[in-house]
Coordinates of C-alpha atoms and ligand atoms in Angstrom, one line a residue:
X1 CA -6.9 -20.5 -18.9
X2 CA -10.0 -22.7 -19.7
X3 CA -12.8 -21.1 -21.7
X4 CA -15.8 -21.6 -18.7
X5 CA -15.4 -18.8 -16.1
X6 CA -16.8 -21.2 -13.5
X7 CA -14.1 -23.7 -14.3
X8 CA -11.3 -21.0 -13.4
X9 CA -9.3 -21.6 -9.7
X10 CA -6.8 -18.8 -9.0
X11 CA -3.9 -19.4 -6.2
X12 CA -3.9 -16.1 -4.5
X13 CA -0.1 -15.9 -3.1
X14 CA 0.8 -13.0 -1.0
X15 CA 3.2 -11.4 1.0
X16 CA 3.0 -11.6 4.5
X17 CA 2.4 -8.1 5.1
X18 CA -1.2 -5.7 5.3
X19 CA -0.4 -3.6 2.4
X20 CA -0.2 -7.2 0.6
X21 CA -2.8 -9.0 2.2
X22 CA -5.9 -6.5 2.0
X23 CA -5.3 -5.5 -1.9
X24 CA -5.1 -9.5 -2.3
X25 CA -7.9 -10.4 -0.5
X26 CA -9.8 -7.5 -2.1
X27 CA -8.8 -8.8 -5.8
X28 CA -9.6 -12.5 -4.3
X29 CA -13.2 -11.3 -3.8
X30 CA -13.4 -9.3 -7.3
X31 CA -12.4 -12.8 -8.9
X32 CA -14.9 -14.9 -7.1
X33 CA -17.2 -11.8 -8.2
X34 CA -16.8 -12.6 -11.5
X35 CA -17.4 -16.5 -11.2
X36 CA -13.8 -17.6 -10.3
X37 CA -13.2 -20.3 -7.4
X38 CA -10.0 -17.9 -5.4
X39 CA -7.7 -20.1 -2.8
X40 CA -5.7 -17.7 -1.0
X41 CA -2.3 -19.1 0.5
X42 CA -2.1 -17.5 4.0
X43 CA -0.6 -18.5 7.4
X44 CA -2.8 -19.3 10.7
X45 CA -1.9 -15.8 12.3
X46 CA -3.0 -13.6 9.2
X47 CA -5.9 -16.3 8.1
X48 CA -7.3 -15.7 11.8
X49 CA -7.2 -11.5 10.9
X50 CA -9.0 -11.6 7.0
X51 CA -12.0 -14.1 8.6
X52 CA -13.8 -11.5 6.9
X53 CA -13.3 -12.5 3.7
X54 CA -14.4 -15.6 4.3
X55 CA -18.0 -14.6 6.5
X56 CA -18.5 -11.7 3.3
X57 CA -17.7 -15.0 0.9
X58 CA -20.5 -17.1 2.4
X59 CA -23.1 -14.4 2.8
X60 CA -22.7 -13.5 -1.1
X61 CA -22.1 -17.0 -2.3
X62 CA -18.4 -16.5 -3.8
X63 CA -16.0 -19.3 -3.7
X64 CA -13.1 -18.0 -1.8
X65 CA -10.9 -20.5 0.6
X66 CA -8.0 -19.6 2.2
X67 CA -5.2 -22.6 2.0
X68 CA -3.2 -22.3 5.8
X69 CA 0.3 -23.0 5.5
X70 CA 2.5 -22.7 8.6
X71 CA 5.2 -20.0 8.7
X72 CA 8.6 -20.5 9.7
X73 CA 9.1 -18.0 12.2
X74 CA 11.9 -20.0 14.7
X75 CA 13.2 -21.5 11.6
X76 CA 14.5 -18.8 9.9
X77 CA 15.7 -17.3 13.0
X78 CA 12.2 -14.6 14.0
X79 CA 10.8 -14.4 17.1
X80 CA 7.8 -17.0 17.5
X81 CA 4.3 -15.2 16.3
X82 CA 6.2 -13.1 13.7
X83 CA 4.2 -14.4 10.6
X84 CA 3.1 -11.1 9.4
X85 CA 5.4 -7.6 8.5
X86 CA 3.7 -5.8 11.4
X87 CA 4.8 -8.2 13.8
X88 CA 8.2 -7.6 13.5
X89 CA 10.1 -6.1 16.0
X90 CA 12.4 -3.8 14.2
X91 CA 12.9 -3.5 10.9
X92 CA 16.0 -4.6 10.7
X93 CA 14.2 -8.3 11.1
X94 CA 12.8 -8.0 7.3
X95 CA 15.9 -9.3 5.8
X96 CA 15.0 -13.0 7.8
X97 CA 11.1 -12.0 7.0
X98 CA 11.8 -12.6 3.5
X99 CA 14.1 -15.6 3.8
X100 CA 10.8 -17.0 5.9
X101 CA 8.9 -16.5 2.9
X102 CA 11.1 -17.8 0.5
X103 CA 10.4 -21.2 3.1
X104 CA 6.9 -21.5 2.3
X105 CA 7.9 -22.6 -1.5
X106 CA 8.3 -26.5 0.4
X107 CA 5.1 -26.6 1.8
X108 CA 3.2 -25.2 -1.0
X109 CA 4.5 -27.8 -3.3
X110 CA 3.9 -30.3 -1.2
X111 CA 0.1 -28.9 -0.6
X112 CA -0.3 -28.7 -4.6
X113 CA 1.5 -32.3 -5.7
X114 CA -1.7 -33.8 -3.3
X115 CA -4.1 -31.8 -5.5
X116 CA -6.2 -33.8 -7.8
X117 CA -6.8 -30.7 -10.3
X118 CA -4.3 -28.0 -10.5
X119 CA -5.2 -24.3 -10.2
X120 CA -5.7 -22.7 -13.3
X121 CA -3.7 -19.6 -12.9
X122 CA -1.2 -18.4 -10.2
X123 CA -1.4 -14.8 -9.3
X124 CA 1.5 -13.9 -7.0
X125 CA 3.2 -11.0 -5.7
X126 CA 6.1 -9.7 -6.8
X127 CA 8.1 -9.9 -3.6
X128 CA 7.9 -13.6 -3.9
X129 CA 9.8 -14.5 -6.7
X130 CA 9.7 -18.1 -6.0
X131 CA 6.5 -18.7 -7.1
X132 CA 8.0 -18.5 -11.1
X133 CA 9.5 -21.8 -9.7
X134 CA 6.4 -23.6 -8.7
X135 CA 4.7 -22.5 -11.6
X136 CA 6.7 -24.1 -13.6
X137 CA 7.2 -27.2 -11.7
X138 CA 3.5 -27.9 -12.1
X139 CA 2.9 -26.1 -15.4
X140 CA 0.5 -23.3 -14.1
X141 CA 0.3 -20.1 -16.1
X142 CA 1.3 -17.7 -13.9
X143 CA 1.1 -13.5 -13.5
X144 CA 2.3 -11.1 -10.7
X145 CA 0.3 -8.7 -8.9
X146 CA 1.8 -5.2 -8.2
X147 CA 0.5 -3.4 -5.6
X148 CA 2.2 -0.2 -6.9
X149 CA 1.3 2.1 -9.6
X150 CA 2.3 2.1 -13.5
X151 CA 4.0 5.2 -13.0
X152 CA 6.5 3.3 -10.1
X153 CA 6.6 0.6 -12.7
X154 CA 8.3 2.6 -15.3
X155 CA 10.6 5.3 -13.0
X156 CA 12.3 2.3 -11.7
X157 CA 12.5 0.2 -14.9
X158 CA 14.2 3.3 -16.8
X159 CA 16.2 3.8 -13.8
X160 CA 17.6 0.3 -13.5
X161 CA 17.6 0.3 -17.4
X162 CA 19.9 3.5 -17.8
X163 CA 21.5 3.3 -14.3
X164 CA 21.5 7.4 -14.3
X165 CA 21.2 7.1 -10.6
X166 CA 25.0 5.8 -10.7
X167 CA 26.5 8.5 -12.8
X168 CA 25.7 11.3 -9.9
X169 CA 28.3 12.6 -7.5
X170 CA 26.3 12.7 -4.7
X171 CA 23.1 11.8 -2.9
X172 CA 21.5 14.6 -3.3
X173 CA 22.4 15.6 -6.8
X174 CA 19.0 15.3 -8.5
X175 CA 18.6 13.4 -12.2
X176 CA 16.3 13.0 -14.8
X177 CA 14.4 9.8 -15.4
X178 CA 14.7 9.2 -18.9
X179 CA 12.4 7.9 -21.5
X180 CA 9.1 9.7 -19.3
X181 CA 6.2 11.4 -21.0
X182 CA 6.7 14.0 -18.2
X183 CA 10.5 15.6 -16.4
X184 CA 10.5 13.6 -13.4
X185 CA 13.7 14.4 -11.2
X186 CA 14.6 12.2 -8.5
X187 CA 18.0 12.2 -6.3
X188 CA 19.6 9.0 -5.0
X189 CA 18.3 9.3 -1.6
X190 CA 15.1 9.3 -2.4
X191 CA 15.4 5.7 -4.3
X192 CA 14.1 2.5 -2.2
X193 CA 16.1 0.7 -0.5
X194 CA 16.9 -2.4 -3.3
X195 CA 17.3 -0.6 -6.5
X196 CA 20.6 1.1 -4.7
X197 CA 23.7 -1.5 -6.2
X198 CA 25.2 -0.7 -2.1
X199 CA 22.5 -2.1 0.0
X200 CA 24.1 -5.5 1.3
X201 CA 20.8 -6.4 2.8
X202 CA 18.7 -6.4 -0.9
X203 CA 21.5 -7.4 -2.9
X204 CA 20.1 -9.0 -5.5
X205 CA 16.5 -8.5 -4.7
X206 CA 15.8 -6.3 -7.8
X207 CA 17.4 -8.2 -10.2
X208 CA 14.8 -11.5 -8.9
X209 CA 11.8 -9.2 -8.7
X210 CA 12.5 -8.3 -12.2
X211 CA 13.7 -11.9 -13.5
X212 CA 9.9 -13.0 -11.7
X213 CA 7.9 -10.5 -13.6
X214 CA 9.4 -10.5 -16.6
X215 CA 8.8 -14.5 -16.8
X216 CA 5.2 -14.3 -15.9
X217 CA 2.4 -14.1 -18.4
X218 CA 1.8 -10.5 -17.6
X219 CA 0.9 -8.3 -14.8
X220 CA -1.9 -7.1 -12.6
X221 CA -1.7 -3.7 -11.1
X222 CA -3.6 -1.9 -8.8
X223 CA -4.1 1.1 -10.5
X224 CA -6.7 2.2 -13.4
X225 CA -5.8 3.3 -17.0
X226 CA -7.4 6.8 -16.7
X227 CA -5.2 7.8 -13.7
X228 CA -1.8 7.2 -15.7
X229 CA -2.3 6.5 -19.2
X230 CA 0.7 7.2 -20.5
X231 CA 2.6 5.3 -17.9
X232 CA 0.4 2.3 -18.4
X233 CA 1.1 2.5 -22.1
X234 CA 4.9 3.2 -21.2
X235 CA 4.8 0.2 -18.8
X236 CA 2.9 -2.0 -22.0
X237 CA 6.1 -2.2 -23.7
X238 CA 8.0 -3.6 -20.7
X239 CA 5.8 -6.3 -19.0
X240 CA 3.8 -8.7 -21.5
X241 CA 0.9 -8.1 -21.2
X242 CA -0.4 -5.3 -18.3
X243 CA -4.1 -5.6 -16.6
X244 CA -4.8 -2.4 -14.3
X245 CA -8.0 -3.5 -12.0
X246 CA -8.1 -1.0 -9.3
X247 CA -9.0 1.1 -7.3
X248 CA -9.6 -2.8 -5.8
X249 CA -10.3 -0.8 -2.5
X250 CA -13.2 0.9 -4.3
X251 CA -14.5 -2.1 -6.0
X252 CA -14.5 -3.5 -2.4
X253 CA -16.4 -1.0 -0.4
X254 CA -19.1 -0.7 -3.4
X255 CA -19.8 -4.2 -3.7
X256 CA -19.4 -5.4 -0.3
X257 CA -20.1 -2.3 2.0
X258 CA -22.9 -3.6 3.6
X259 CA -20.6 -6.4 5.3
X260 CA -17.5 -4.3 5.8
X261 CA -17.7 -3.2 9.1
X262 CA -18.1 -6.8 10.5
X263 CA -14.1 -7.3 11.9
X264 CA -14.6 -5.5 15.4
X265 CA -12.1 -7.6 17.0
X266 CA -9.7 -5.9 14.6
X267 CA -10.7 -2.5 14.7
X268 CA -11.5 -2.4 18.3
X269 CA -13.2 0.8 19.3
X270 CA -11.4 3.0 16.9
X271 CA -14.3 2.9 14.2
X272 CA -17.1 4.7 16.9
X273 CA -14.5 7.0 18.2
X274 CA -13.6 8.4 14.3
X275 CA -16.7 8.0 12.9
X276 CA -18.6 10.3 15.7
X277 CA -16.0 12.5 15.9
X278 CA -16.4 12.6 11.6
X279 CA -19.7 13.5 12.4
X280 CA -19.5 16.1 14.7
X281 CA -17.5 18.1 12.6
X282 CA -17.9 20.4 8.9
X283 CA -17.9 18.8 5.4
X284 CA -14.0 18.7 4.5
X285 CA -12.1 20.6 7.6
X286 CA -10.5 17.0 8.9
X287 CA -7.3 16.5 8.2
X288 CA -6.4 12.2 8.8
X289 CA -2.9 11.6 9.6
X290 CA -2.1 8.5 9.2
X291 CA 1.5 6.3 7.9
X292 CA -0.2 2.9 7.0
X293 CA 0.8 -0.4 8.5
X294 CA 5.1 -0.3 8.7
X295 CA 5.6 3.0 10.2
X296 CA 8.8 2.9 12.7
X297 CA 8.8 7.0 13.1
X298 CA 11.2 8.5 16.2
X299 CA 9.4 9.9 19.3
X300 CA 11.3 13.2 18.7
X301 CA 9.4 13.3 15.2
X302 CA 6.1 12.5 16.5
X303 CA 6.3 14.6 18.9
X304 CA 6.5 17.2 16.4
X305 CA 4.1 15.9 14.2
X306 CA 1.4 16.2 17.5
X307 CA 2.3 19.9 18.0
X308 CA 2.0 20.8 14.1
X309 CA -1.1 19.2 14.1
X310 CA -2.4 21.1 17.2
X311 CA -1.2 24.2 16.0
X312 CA -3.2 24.3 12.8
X313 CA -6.2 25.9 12.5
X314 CA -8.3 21.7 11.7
X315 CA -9.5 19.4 13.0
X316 CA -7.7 16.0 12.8
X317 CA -7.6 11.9 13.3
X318 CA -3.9 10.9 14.2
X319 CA -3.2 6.9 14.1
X320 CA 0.1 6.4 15.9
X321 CA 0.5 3.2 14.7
X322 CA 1.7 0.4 16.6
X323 CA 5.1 0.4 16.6
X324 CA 5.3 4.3 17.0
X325 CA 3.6 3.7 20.5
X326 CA 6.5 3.4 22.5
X327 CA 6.5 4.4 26.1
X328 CA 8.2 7.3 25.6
X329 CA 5.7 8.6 23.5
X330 CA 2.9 7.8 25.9
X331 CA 5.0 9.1 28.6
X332 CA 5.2 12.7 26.6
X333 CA 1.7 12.9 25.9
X334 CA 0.6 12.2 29.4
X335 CA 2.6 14.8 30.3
X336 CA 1.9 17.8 27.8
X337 CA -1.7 16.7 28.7
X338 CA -1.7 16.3 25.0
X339 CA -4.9 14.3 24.5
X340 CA -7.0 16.4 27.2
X341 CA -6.1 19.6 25.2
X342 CA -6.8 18.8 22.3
X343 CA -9.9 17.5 23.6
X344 CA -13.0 18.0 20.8
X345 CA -9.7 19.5 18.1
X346 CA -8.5 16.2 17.3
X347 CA -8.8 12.1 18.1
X348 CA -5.7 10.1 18.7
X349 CA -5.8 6.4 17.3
X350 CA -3.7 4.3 18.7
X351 CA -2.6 0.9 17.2
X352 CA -5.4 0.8 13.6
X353 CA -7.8 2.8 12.4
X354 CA -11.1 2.5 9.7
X355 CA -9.2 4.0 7.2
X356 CA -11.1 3.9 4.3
X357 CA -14.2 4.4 6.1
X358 CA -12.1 7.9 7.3
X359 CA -10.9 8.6 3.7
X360 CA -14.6 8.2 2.4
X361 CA -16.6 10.2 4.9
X362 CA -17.3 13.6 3.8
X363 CA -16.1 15.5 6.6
X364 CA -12.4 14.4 5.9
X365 CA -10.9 17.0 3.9
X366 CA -7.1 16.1 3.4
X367 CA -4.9 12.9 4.1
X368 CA -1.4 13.6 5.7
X369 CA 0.3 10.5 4.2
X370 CA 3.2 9.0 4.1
X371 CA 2.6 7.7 0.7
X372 CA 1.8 3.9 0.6
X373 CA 0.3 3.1 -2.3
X374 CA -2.9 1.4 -0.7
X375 CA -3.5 5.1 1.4
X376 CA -2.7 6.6 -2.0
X377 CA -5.7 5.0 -4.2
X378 CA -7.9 5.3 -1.2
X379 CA -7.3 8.4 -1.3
X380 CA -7.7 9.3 -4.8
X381 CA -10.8 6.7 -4.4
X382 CA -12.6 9.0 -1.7
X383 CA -11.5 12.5 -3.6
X384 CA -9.6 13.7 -0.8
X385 CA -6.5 15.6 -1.6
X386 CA -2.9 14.5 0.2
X387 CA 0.0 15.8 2.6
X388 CA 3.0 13.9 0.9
X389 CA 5.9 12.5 3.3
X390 CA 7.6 9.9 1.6
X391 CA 9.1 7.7 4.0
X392 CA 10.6 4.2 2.9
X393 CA 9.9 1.5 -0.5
X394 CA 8.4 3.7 -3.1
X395 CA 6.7 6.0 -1.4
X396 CA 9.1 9.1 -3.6
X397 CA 8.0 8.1 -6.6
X398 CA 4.0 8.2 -5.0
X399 CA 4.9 11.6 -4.2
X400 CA 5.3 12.9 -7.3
X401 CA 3.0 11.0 -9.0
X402 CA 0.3 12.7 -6.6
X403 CA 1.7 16.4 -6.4
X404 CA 3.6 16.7 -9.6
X405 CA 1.8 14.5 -12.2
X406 CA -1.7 14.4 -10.8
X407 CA -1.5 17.8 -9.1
X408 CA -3.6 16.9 -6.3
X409 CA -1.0 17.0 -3.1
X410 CA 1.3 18.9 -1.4
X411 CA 4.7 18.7 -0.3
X412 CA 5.5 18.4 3.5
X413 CA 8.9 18.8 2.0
X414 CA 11.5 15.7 2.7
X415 CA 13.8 15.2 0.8
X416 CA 15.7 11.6 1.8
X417 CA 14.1 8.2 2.2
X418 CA 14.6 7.1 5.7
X419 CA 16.5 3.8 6.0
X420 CA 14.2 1.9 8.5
X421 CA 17.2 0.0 9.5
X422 CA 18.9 2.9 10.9
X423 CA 16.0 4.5 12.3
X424 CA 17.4 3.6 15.6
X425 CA 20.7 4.6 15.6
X426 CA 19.8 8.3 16.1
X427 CA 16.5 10.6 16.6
X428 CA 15.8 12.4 13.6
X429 CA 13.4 15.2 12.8
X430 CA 13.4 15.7 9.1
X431 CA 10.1 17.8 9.7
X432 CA 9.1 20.3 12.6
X433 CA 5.9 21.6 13.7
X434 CA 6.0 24.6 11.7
X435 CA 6.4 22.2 8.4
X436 CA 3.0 20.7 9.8
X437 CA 1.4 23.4 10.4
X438 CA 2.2 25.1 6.7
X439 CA 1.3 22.2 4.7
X440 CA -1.7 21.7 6.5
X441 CA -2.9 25.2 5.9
X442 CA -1.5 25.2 2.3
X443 CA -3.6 22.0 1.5
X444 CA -7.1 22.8 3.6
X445 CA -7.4 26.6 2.8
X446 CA -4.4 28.3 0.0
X447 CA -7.2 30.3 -2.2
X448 CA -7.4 29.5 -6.0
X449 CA -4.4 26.8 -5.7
X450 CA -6.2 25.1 -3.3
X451 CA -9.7 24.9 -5.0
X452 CA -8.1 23.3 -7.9
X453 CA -6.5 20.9 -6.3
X454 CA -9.7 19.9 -4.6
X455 CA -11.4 20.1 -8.0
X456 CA -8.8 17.6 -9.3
X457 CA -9.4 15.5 -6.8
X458 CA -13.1 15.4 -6.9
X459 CA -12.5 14.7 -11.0
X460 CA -10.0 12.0 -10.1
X461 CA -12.2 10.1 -7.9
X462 CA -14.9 10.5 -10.3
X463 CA -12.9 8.9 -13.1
X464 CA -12.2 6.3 -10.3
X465 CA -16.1 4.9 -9.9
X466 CA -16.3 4.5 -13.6
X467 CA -13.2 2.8 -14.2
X468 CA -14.9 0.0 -11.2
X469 CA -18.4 0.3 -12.8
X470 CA -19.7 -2.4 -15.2
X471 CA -18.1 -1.5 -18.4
X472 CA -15.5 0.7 -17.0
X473 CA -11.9 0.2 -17.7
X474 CA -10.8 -1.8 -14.8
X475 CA -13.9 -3.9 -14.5
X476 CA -13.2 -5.1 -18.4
X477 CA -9.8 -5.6 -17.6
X478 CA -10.6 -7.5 -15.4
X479 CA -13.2 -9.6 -17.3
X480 CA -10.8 -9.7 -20.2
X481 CA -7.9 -10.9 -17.8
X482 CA -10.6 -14.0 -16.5
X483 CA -10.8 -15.0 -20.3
X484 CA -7.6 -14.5 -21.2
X485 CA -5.7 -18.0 -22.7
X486 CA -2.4 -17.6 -20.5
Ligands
UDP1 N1 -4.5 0.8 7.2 C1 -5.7 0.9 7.9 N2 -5.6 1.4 9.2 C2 -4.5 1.9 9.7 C3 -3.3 1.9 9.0 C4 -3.3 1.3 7.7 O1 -6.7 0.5 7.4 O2 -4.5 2.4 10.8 C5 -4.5 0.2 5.8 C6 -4.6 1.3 4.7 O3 -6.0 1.5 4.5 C7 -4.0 0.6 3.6 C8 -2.9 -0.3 4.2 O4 -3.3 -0.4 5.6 O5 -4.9 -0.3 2.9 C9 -1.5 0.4 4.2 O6 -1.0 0.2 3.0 P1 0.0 1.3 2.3 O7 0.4 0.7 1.0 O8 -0.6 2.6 2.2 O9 1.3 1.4 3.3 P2 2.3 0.4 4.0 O10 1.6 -0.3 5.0 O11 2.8 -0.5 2.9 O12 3.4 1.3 4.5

C-alpha cells in the first residue's frame, strides 16, 4: 500500500447481512480514524439503514462514502426488497441470497474500470469469494475480513485439514479437534452447515471460502490477541499474515458514542423502553435474551423460552426478533396475558433492540445468547457473562470458546445445530422452561462458581479497553495493517 496514510482508499465489500454490515461499517470508521479515505460497497436498501455512518463521518471529519450498487433481488429469483439476509423470507431463500451476491461482481467492475485512481487495498468478506477475482483483474492487494474468532479459524481449519469429523459412526459421536493448545470435542451435529461434505445446498462453499482466504494478502479478524493468543498464533501459520482489530464494537462506542444513538428510525421506541426499564432496576440482576439478526426459532420453543424466563427469580429484556413474531406467537401471548404479567419483571422487544447499549449498561448482568459472534465480543466488551445456545453457522465453536476456554458462560445445554432449512418441517423444543430457568439461576447467582465467572468476565473486558486504547494490541494492529506494503 502507498507509504502516506492519507493517500490510502480501502473498498469495504460486505455481505448483505447485519452481522456483516455493522462490524464493516464499524472497521470502515476505525480506518477513516486513522486517516484512510473508506468506500463502502452497499445496496440502496442497506445504504438507506447505516446513514449513520455517514451523519457520524461528517460530524468528525472522516472520509467514508458508501458506493450504491443495485442488488439483484428478481434476478436471481428473491422476492423484490430482499437485498439484505434479514429480509428473507425463510431461510431456505439463502442459497439464491448468495447467488445474488455473487451478481454484484458485474456491476462492481464496471463501477471500478470508470475509476480514475484505483483503491489501494480491498478488504472483503469471506463469504464473497469473488472479490479474489476483481482483485486481480484490476491488480488491487486484497485481504478478507472475518467476522469470527481465531479460535473458529483454527477448529475448522484442523477439521477440514484432518477430516476427523468423517471417521465417526454417528452424529452424535463426539471427536477431538486435533493440533489445539486445549481438548476441544465437538460431534458432527454441531458442525455448520458447509463444512459437512453432505449438504447439497453449500457444496463447495468451503472449499471457495478457503481458496479466497488463502489467496489474499492476509486476514483481518475481529477479535483481539489477548482473548486467544494461542489460537491467533495457531491461526498465524495458516493465513499469511493475521491482523486481529477488535472488539471493533468497542472501538466504536468509545470513539463515537456521543453520536450513536442518532438512528431512531431504526431503533424505534425500543431504546427508551430498555434503557428505563435498565434503570429502574439493580446493578447486574438483568438477564438480555436476545438471538441476533437471523433467528428463525419455532413458536413452541419461544413459548418456552417466555415461561423459563418468567419463572426465574430476574429480571429480563427479551427481543423476539422479527422473524420469530409470527402470529401465533402474538396470538399465545395475548392470551397467557403474558406481557401484562410480567408487567415491571421483564420488557418484551419486538422486531430490534439497543443491544450494545443493553450489554454495556450496568444493570445487565448476563446475556442469554445464541452465540453470534458480534453478541459474543459485545459481550465480552461490556464484561457481562453469557447463557450459551448455539443455534446455526459457528455459533458451537463460540460456545466453547466462551464456557470452555474463556470460562465465562454457561451451558443451556444443546447439543445439535439446528438446520434453519428444516426448521419448518416440524416444531422442535430442544430446550424447556426448566432448562431456562436453571441456567439462568446457575449464571446470575451459583456461589463461588459464579463469582469467578463474573470476575473473568470483568478481567476480560478489561483486557478488551486496552487492546482498543492507543498503543494497545488491536489499535497497533491496526496501525501496522494501514502501513503495511501488501
Ligand atoms: N443486534 C442488535 N439488536 C438486535 C439484534 C441484533 O443490535 O435486536 C446486533 C447485535 O448487536 C450484533 C448483530 O446484530 O451486532 C448480530 O450479530 P451476531 O454475529 O451476534 O449474530 P447473527 O445476526 O449473525 O446471527
Amino acid at each position: 500500500m502507498a507509504s502516506q496514510t492519507n493517500q490510502q482508499h480501502f473498498l469495504l465489500i460486505p455481505l448483505m447481512s447485519q452481522s456483516h454490515l455493522i462490524p464493516f461499517t464499524e472497521m470502515a470508521k476505525l480506518f477513516a480514524s486513522n486517516g484512510v479515505t473508506v468506500t463502502i460497497v452497499l445496496t440502496p436498501l442497506n445504504a438507506a439503514r447505516f446513514n449513520m455512518v455517514i451523519d457520524q463521518a461528517k460530524s468528525s471529519n472522516l472520509k467514508i462514502q458508501f458506493q450504491l450498487l443495485p442488488f439483484p433481488c428478481v434476478e436471481a429469483g428473491l422476492p423484490k426488497g430482499c437485498e439484505n439476509m434479514d429480509t428473507l423470507p425463510s431461510p431456505k431463500y439463502q442459497p439464491l441470497f448468495f447467488a445474488a451476491c455473487n451478481m454484484l461482481k458485474e456491476p462492481l467492475e464496471n463501477w471500478l474500470s470508470g475509476l480514475e485512481k484505483l483503491p489501494s487495498c480491498i478488504v472483503s468478506d469471506i463469504c464473497l469469494p469473488w472479490t479474489s477475482n476483481v482483485a486481480s483483474k484490476f491488480n488491487i492487494p486484497r485481504v478478507v475480513f472475518h467476522a469470527i474468532s481465531c479460535f473458529t479459524l483454527l477448529c475448522s481449519h484442523n477439521i477440514s485439514l484432518s477430516k476427523v469429523h468423517e471417521k465417526v459412526d454417528s452424529m452424535s459421536t463426539p471427536f477431538v479437534v486435533p493440533d489445539l493448545p486445549d481438548t476441544i470435542e465437538f460431534t458432527k451435529a454441531q458442525l455448520p452447515e458447509v463444512m459437512k461434505q453432505d449438504s447439497k445446498a453449500w457444496k463447495g462453499a468451503i472449499d471457495q471460502f478457503k481458496e479466497s482466504e488463502l489467496s489474499a494478502q492476509g486476514i483481518l479478524v475481529n477479535t483481539f490477541e489477548e482473548l486467544e493468543k494461542v489460537y491467533v498464533r495457531g491461526y498465524e501459520k495458516v493465513a499469511k499474515k493475521v491482523w486481529c482489530i477488535g472488539p471493533l464494537s468497542l472501538h466504536d462506542r468509545l470513539t463515537f458514542n456521543k453520536f450513536g444513538k442518532d438512528d431512531k428510525g431504526f431503533i424505534d421506541d425500543s431504546e427508551t423502553k430498555c434503557l428505563k426499564f435498565l434503570i429502574s432496576n439493580k446493578a447486574c440482576s438483568v438477564i438480555y435474551a436476545c438471538f441476533g439478526s437471523l433467528s428463525f426459532i419455532p413458536t413452541s420453543q419461544l413459548k418456552e423460552l417466555a415461561l423459563g424466563l418468567e419463572a426465574s427469580n430476574h429480571p429480563f429484556i427479551w427481543v423476539i426478533g422479527k422473524n420469530d413474531c409470527s402470529i401465533e406467537l402474538e396470538k399465545w401471548l395475548k392470551e397467557e396475558n403474558f406481557e401484562e404479567r410480567t408487567k415491571g419483571k421483564g420488557v418484551i422487544v419486538k422486531g430490534w433492540a439497543p443491544q450494545v447499549e443493553i450489554l454495556s449498561h450496568p444493570s445487565t448482568g448476563g446475556f442469554l445468547s445464541h452465540c453470534g459472534w458480534n453478541s459474543t465480543m459485545e459481550a465480552i466488551s461490556s464484561g457481562v457473562p453469557m447463557i450459551t445456545w448455539p443455534m446455526f453457522a459457528e455459533q458451537f465453536f463460540n460456545e466453547k470458546l466462551i464456557v470452555q476456554v474463556l470460562k465465562i458462560g454457561v451451558r443451556i445445554g444443546v447439543e445439535a445445530f439446528v438446520d434453519p432449512m428444516e426448521i419448518y418441517k416440524g416444531e422442535k423444543v430442544l430446550v424447556k422452561k426448566e432448562d431456562v430457568k436453571r441456567a439462568i439461576e446457575n449464571l446470575m447467582e451459583n456461589g463461588v462458581e459464579g463469582e469467578q465467572r463474573r470476575n473473568k468476565a470483568k478481567e476480560i473486558k478489561d483486557m478488551a479497553y486496552k487492546a482498543v486504547e492507543d498503543g494497545g494490541s488491536s489499535d497497533s494492529n491496526c496501525k501496522l495493517f494501514i502501513q503495511e506494503k501488501l
